Short mmCIF file of C-alpha atoms in Angstrom, two decimals:
data_model
loop_
_atom_site.label_atom_id
_atom_site.label_comp_id
_atom_site.label_asym_id
_atom_site.label_seq_id
_atom_site.Cartn_x
_atom_site.Cartn_y
_atom_site.Cartn_z
CA MET A 11 148.64 180.51 212.72
CA PHE A 12 145.21 178.85 212.39
CA LEU A 13 144.39 181.09 209.42
CA SER A 14 147.71 180.26 207.96
CA TYR A 15 146.86 176.59 208.02
CA LEU A 16 143.46 177.18 206.48
CA LEU A 17 145.27 179.00 203.80
CA ALA A 18 147.38 176.12 203.12
CA LEU A 19 144.25 173.89 202.75
CA VAL A 20 142.83 176.26 199.86
CA PRO A 21 145.06 174.62 197.18
CA ALA A 22 143.94 171.10 198.23
CA VAL A 23 140.35 172.11 197.61
CA GLY A 24 140.94 174.06 194.38
CA TRP A 25 143.18 171.54 192.81
CA GLY A 26 140.93 168.58 193.87
CA ILE A 27 137.91 170.28 192.22
CA MET A 28 139.74 171.30 189.04
CA PRO A 29 139.99 167.72 187.35
CA LEU A 30 136.38 167.08 188.29
CA ILE A 31 135.10 170.48 186.51
CA THR A 32 137.22 169.54 183.46
CA GLY A 33 136.14 166.05 183.49
CA LYS A 34 132.50 167.01 183.46
CA VAL A 35 133.00 169.79 180.68
CA GLY A 36 135.03 167.32 178.67
CA GLY A 37 136.94 168.23 175.50
CA SER A 38 140.45 167.33 174.39
CA THR A 39 143.76 167.77 176.26
CA VAL A 40 144.27 170.94 174.34
CA ASN A 41 140.94 172.41 175.42
CA GLN A 42 141.64 171.55 179.14
CA THR A 43 145.32 172.76 179.21
CA PHE A 44 144.19 176.15 177.47
CA GLY A 45 141.23 176.36 179.99
CA ILE A 46 143.63 176.12 182.83
CA GLY A 47 145.95 178.64 181.52
CA ALA A 48 143.19 181.30 180.65
CA GLY A 49 141.30 180.80 184.08
CA ALA A 50 144.69 181.10 185.97
CA THR A 51 145.44 184.25 184.08
CA ILE A 52 142.26 185.88 184.97
CA ILE A 53 142.85 185.19 188.62
CA GLY A 54 146.30 186.55 188.20
CA LEU A 55 144.84 189.73 186.64
CA LEU A 56 142.14 190.05 189.28
CA ALA A 57 145.00 189.65 192.12
CA PHE A 58 146.94 192.47 190.17
CA ALA A 59 143.97 194.84 189.99
CA ILE A 60 142.85 194.28 193.52
CA ALA A 61 146.32 195.16 194.86
CA HIS A 62 146.11 198.49 192.90
CA LEU A 63 142.65 199.33 193.91
CA THR A 64 143.35 198.77 197.62
CA GLY A 65 146.38 201.06 197.49
CA ASN A 66 149.04 198.44 197.64
CA PRO A 67 150.83 198.68 194.17
CA ASP A 68 154.03 197.80 195.75
CA ALA A 69 152.62 194.16 196.38
CA VAL A 70 152.69 193.43 192.51
CA ILE A 71 156.07 194.99 191.65
CA VAL A 72 158.54 192.48 190.16
CA SER A 73 162.03 192.64 188.65
CA ALA A 74 162.66 191.78 185.20
CA ARG A 75 164.47 188.68 186.18
CA GLY A 76 161.85 187.60 188.54
CA PHE A 77 159.18 188.25 185.82
CA TRP A 78 160.87 185.98 183.31
CA ILE A 79 161.83 183.29 185.74
CA SER A 80 158.05 183.16 186.82
CA VAL A 81 157.04 182.94 183.26
CA LEU A 82 159.42 180.02 182.74
CA CYS A 83 158.22 178.18 185.81
CA GLY A 84 154.55 178.63 184.64
CA ALA A 85 155.40 177.32 181.25
CA LEU A 86 157.20 174.36 182.56
CA TRP A 87 154.14 173.64 184.88
CA SER A 88 152.19 173.18 181.63
CA THR A 89 154.11 170.23 180.92
CA GLY A 90 153.19 168.57 184.03
CA GLN A 91 149.38 169.41 183.50
CA ILE A 92 149.41 168.14 179.95
CA GLY A 93 150.78 164.88 181.21
CA GLN A 94 148.15 164.79 183.70
CA PHE A 95 145.18 165.50 181.47
CA VAL A 96 146.54 162.96 178.98
CA SER A 97 146.67 160.44 181.78
CA PHE A 98 143.14 161.28 182.86
CA LYS A 99 141.88 160.01 179.39
CA ARG A 100 144.16 156.86 179.49
CA MET A 101 143.76 155.70 183.21
CA GLY A 102 141.00 157.83 184.47
CA VAL A 103 141.14 160.58 187.29
CA SER A 104 140.73 158.20 190.18
CA ASN A 105 143.83 156.38 189.10
CA THR A 106 145.84 159.18 187.80
CA ILE A 107 145.55 161.57 191.02
CA PRO A 108 147.06 159.14 193.43
CA LEU A 109 150.05 158.22 191.18
CA SER A 110 150.47 161.77 190.54
CA THR A 111 150.33 162.62 194.09
CA VAL A 112 153.19 160.09 194.90
CA PHE A 113 155.43 161.24 192.20
CA GLN A 114 155.05 164.97 193.23
CA LEU A 115 155.42 164.22 196.89
CA ILE A 116 158.72 162.09 196.43
CA GLY A 117 160.17 164.60 193.93
CA ASN A 118 159.45 167.75 196.03
CA SER A 119 160.47 166.15 199.25
CA LEU A 120 163.82 165.29 197.68
CA ILE A 121 164.21 168.84 196.28
CA GLY A 122 163.29 170.11 199.57
CA VAL A 123 165.94 168.08 201.44
CA ILE A 124 168.90 168.33 198.94
CA ILE A 125 168.37 171.86 197.55
CA PHE A 126 166.67 173.85 200.36
CA GLY A 127 167.85 171.55 203.30
CA GLU A 128 164.46 171.30 204.82
CA TRP A 129 165.01 167.97 206.65
CA HIS A 130 168.26 169.06 208.14
CA SER A 131 168.51 166.44 211.20
CA SER A 132 168.66 162.71 211.18
CA THR A 133 165.34 162.55 212.85
CA ALA A 134 163.64 164.61 210.40
CA ARG A 135 165.02 162.42 207.61
CA LEU A 136 163.94 159.36 209.42
CA ILE A 137 160.38 160.61 209.77
CA GLY A 138 160.26 162.16 206.08
CA PHE A 139 161.58 159.04 204.51
CA GLY A 140 159.41 156.79 206.49
CA ALA A 141 156.44 158.85 205.44
CA LEU A 142 157.34 158.65 201.85
CA VAL A 143 157.56 154.82 202.06
CA ILE A 144 153.92 154.94 203.49
CA VAL A 145 152.74 157.04 200.58
CA ILE A 146 154.36 154.63 198.07
CA ILE A 147 152.54 151.71 199.67
CA GLY A 148 149.23 153.73 199.42
CA ALA A 149 150.02 154.50 195.64
CA LEU A 150 150.56 150.87 194.98
CA MET A 151 147.21 150.04 196.65
CA THR A 152 145.26 152.52 194.61
CA SER A 153 146.93 151.20 191.44
CA VAL A 154 145.30 147.69 191.80
CA THR A 155 143.12 146.80 188.85
CA ASP A 156 140.95 144.09 187.77
CA GLN A 157 140.78 142.66 184.08
CA SER A 158 137.03 143.44 184.14
CA SER A 159 137.13 147.10 185.16
CA GLY A 160 137.53 150.19 182.85
CA LYS A 161 140.80 152.24 182.46
CA LYS A 162 143.92 150.67 183.67
CA ILE A 163 147.49 151.70 184.94
CA THR A 164 149.98 150.35 182.46
CA ILE A 165 153.86 150.49 182.54
CA GLN A 166 153.66 152.98 179.64
CA ASN A 167 151.29 155.27 181.24
CA PHE A 168 153.03 154.99 184.55
CA PHE A 169 156.38 156.21 183.02
CA PHE A 170 154.72 158.86 180.87
CA LEU A 171 153.07 160.46 184.15
CA LEU A 172 156.39 160.21 185.96
CA ILE A 173 158.37 161.89 183.22
CA THR A 174 155.91 164.74 182.76
CA THR A 175 155.78 165.40 186.48
CA PHE A 176 159.06 167.18 186.09
CA GLY A 177 157.17 170.32 185.30
CA TYR A 178 155.33 170.07 188.63
CA TRP A 179 158.53 169.69 190.59
CA VAL A 180 159.80 172.94 189.10
CA TYR A 181 156.46 174.70 189.99
CA SER A 182 156.31 173.35 193.53
CA ALA A 183 159.85 174.53 194.11
CA PHE A 184 159.05 177.96 192.76
CA PRO A 185 158.05 179.89 195.93
CA LYS A 186 161.48 179.06 197.51
CA ILE A 187 163.89 179.55 194.53
CA PRO A 188 166.67 181.95 195.78
CA TRP A 189 166.59 184.22 192.79
CA LEU A 190 162.99 184.95 193.78
CA ALA A 191 163.75 185.39 197.54
CA ASN A 192 163.15 189.22 197.46
CA GLU A 193 160.19 189.19 195.19
CA LYS A 194 156.76 189.97 196.42
CA SER A 195 154.40 186.98 196.32
CA LEU A 196 151.71 188.86 194.29
CA GLY A 197 154.44 190.25 191.97
CA ILE A 198 155.45 186.83 190.83
CA PHE A 199 152.05 185.38 190.60
CA LEU A 200 150.75 187.14 187.35
CA PRO A 201 153.81 186.45 185.27
CA GLU A 202 153.56 182.75 186.43
CA MET A 203 150.00 182.49 185.18
CA LEU A 204 151.08 184.07 181.93
CA GLY A 205 153.64 181.44 181.67
CA ILE A 206 151.11 178.68 182.02
CA LEU A 207 148.87 180.52 179.29
CA LEU A 208 151.88 180.81 177.00
CA GLY A 209 152.73 177.04 177.61
CA SER A 210 149.03 176.10 176.88
CA VAL A 211 149.10 178.15 173.48
CA ILE A 212 152.39 176.73 172.42
CA TYR A 213 151.15 173.22 173.08
CA THR A 214 147.84 174.10 170.91
CA ILE A 215 149.88 175.33 168.13
CA ALA A 216 152.73 172.61 168.23
CA SER A 217 150.28 169.94 168.36
CA GLY A 218 148.47 171.19 165.25
CA ASN A 219 145.16 172.01 166.97
CA ILE A 220 144.72 175.62 166.26
CA SER A 221 141.06 174.78 165.47
CA ALA A 222 140.44 174.16 169.15
CA PHE A 223 140.08 177.92 169.58
CA LYS A 224 136.68 177.45 167.63
CA GLN A 225 135.42 174.84 170.04
CA ARG A 226 133.22 175.55 172.93
CA GLU A 227 135.13 173.27 175.37
CA GLN A 228 138.21 175.56 174.82
CA TYR A 229 136.37 178.14 176.84
CA LEU A 230 134.20 176.28 179.11
CA ASN A 231 137.29 174.63 180.63
CA ILE A 232 138.19 178.15 181.92
CA PHE A 233 136.14 177.42 185.00
CA GLY A 234 138.42 174.71 185.89
CA GLY A 235 141.30 177.34 185.42
CA LEU A 236 139.63 179.65 187.83
CA SER A 237 139.54 176.91 190.54
CA TRP A 238 143.25 176.19 189.86
CA GLY A 239 144.27 179.82 189.86
CA VAL A 240 142.75 180.69 193.30
CA ALA A 241 144.63 177.24 194.69
CA ALA A 242 147.81 178.42 193.00
CA LEU A 243 147.58 181.93 194.63
CA ALA A 244 147.12 180.43 198.05
CA TYR A 245 150.05 178.01 197.41
CA ILE A 246 152.68 180.98 196.89
CA PHE A 247 151.78 182.30 200.25
CA ALA A 248 151.69 178.89 201.94
CA GLY A 249 154.95 177.94 200.48
CA ARG A 250 156.71 181.00 201.93
CA ALA A 251 154.92 180.60 205.20
CA PHE A 252 155.68 176.86 205.73
CA GLY A 253 158.43 175.80 203.53
CA VAL A 254 158.04 173.64 200.35
CA ASN A 255 157.63 170.38 202.05
CA VAL A 256 154.94 171.17 204.44
CA ALA A 257 152.95 173.47 202.21
CA PHE A 258 152.99 170.65 199.46
CA VAL A 259 151.71 168.19 201.85
CA PHE A 260 148.74 170.15 202.56
CA THR A 261 148.07 170.54 198.73
CA GLN A 262 148.17 166.92 198.04
CA LEU A 263 145.25 166.20 200.27
CA ASN A 264 143.42 167.03 196.96
CA VAL A 265 143.75 163.21 196.31
CA VAL A 266 140.74 162.65 198.39
CA ILE A 267 138.52 165.08 196.57
CA ALA A 268 139.77 164.16 193.11
CA THR A 269 139.99 160.37 193.52
CA ILE A 270 136.57 159.88 195.27
CA GLY A 271 135.02 162.52 192.83
CA GLY A 272 136.40 160.64 189.90
CA VAL A 273 134.36 157.57 190.93
CA PHE A 274 131.11 159.28 192.27
CA VAL A 275 130.98 162.44 189.99
CA LEU A 276 132.62 161.18 186.88
CA HIS A 277 131.24 157.70 187.35
CA GLU A 278 134.56 156.04 186.51
CA GLN A 279 134.25 152.30 186.78
CA LYS A 280 135.86 150.39 189.68
CA THR A 281 135.09 146.74 191.11
CA HIS A 282 134.39 146.38 194.78
CA ARG A 283 137.85 145.01 195.26
CA GLU A 284 139.46 147.96 193.48
CA MET A 285 137.46 150.46 195.43
CA GLY A 286 138.42 148.74 198.58
CA PHE A 287 142.18 149.07 197.77
CA THR A 288 141.65 152.67 196.54
CA ILE A 289 140.12 153.78 199.84
CA ALA A 290 142.88 151.98 201.82
CA GLY A 291 145.44 153.61 199.64
CA ILE A 292 144.00 157.02 199.87
CA VAL A 293 144.11 156.59 203.91
CA PHE A 294 148.03 155.67 203.51
CA ILE A 295 148.65 158.53 201.09
CA VAL A 296 146.96 160.97 203.36
CA ALA A 297 148.72 159.51 206.54
CA GLY A 298 152.12 159.55 204.86
CA SER A 299 151.61 163.08 203.72
CA ILE A 300 150.65 164.46 207.13
CA LEU A 301 153.54 162.53 208.68
CA THR A 302 156.06 164.52 206.46
CA ALA A 303 154.77 167.61 208.13
CA PHE A 304 156.46 166.45 211.18
CA ALA A 305 159.97 166.11 209.63
CA HIS A 306 161.56 169.31 210.91
#
């Protein structure tokens, strides 16, 4: 069980480091989205190859239906990631990640309760929804901005991030979708990564940025994709071991790494007052996230 919990923490680390890598590399939203898709696909191919080389080819067998559902889920995830990358540029990593965390946690908690019945008792729902209130308070604290600081959270940016989070909701529910219940974890992983790559290519073409394939940043951002891919692989196993709500809670601890990293690694500007509210907000978000794990 201890090793299972360690596995559940891998996505938090991988997804927390990813925006710092892409932030350092730079480039456009197209560059960053493609880098994630390409890097994640490399991890998917490696997982596929290792399963065969270790004499366990059954681990990567997937039905035709499972394959295409996985591809679709991966492509929809790209919508959420595009929204997040655009928000990084508009609001900064340290403002975007806490808000994105809240939107994802609330949405996935509701999906877990309504669709998968994960908070089946009155006590579980009381604890769970109480925890979400704590998380929302934390998000409001992290969104405090001063006129003298850098990138800000506006109403337009707020709703843009909320709407594009739909892709993340689909992705997070992905390991528990009934149609995939009998599919192998490694079997659905590679097609999901291919879906992410497909989504990023479609976005590149649809946005009229085919020339991005000639840019250096298009490929340097693959390092961020490798970090993301390792986290995604661990999440599939964690989601099946603990359920959507508990596994997702662990992943969202990436807010600590990404938010603090946005300030100290990417040097995003925050006043002393904003930094105080941000740190306090992170404490609330982490506490509320952990509390949802007790909603059984």
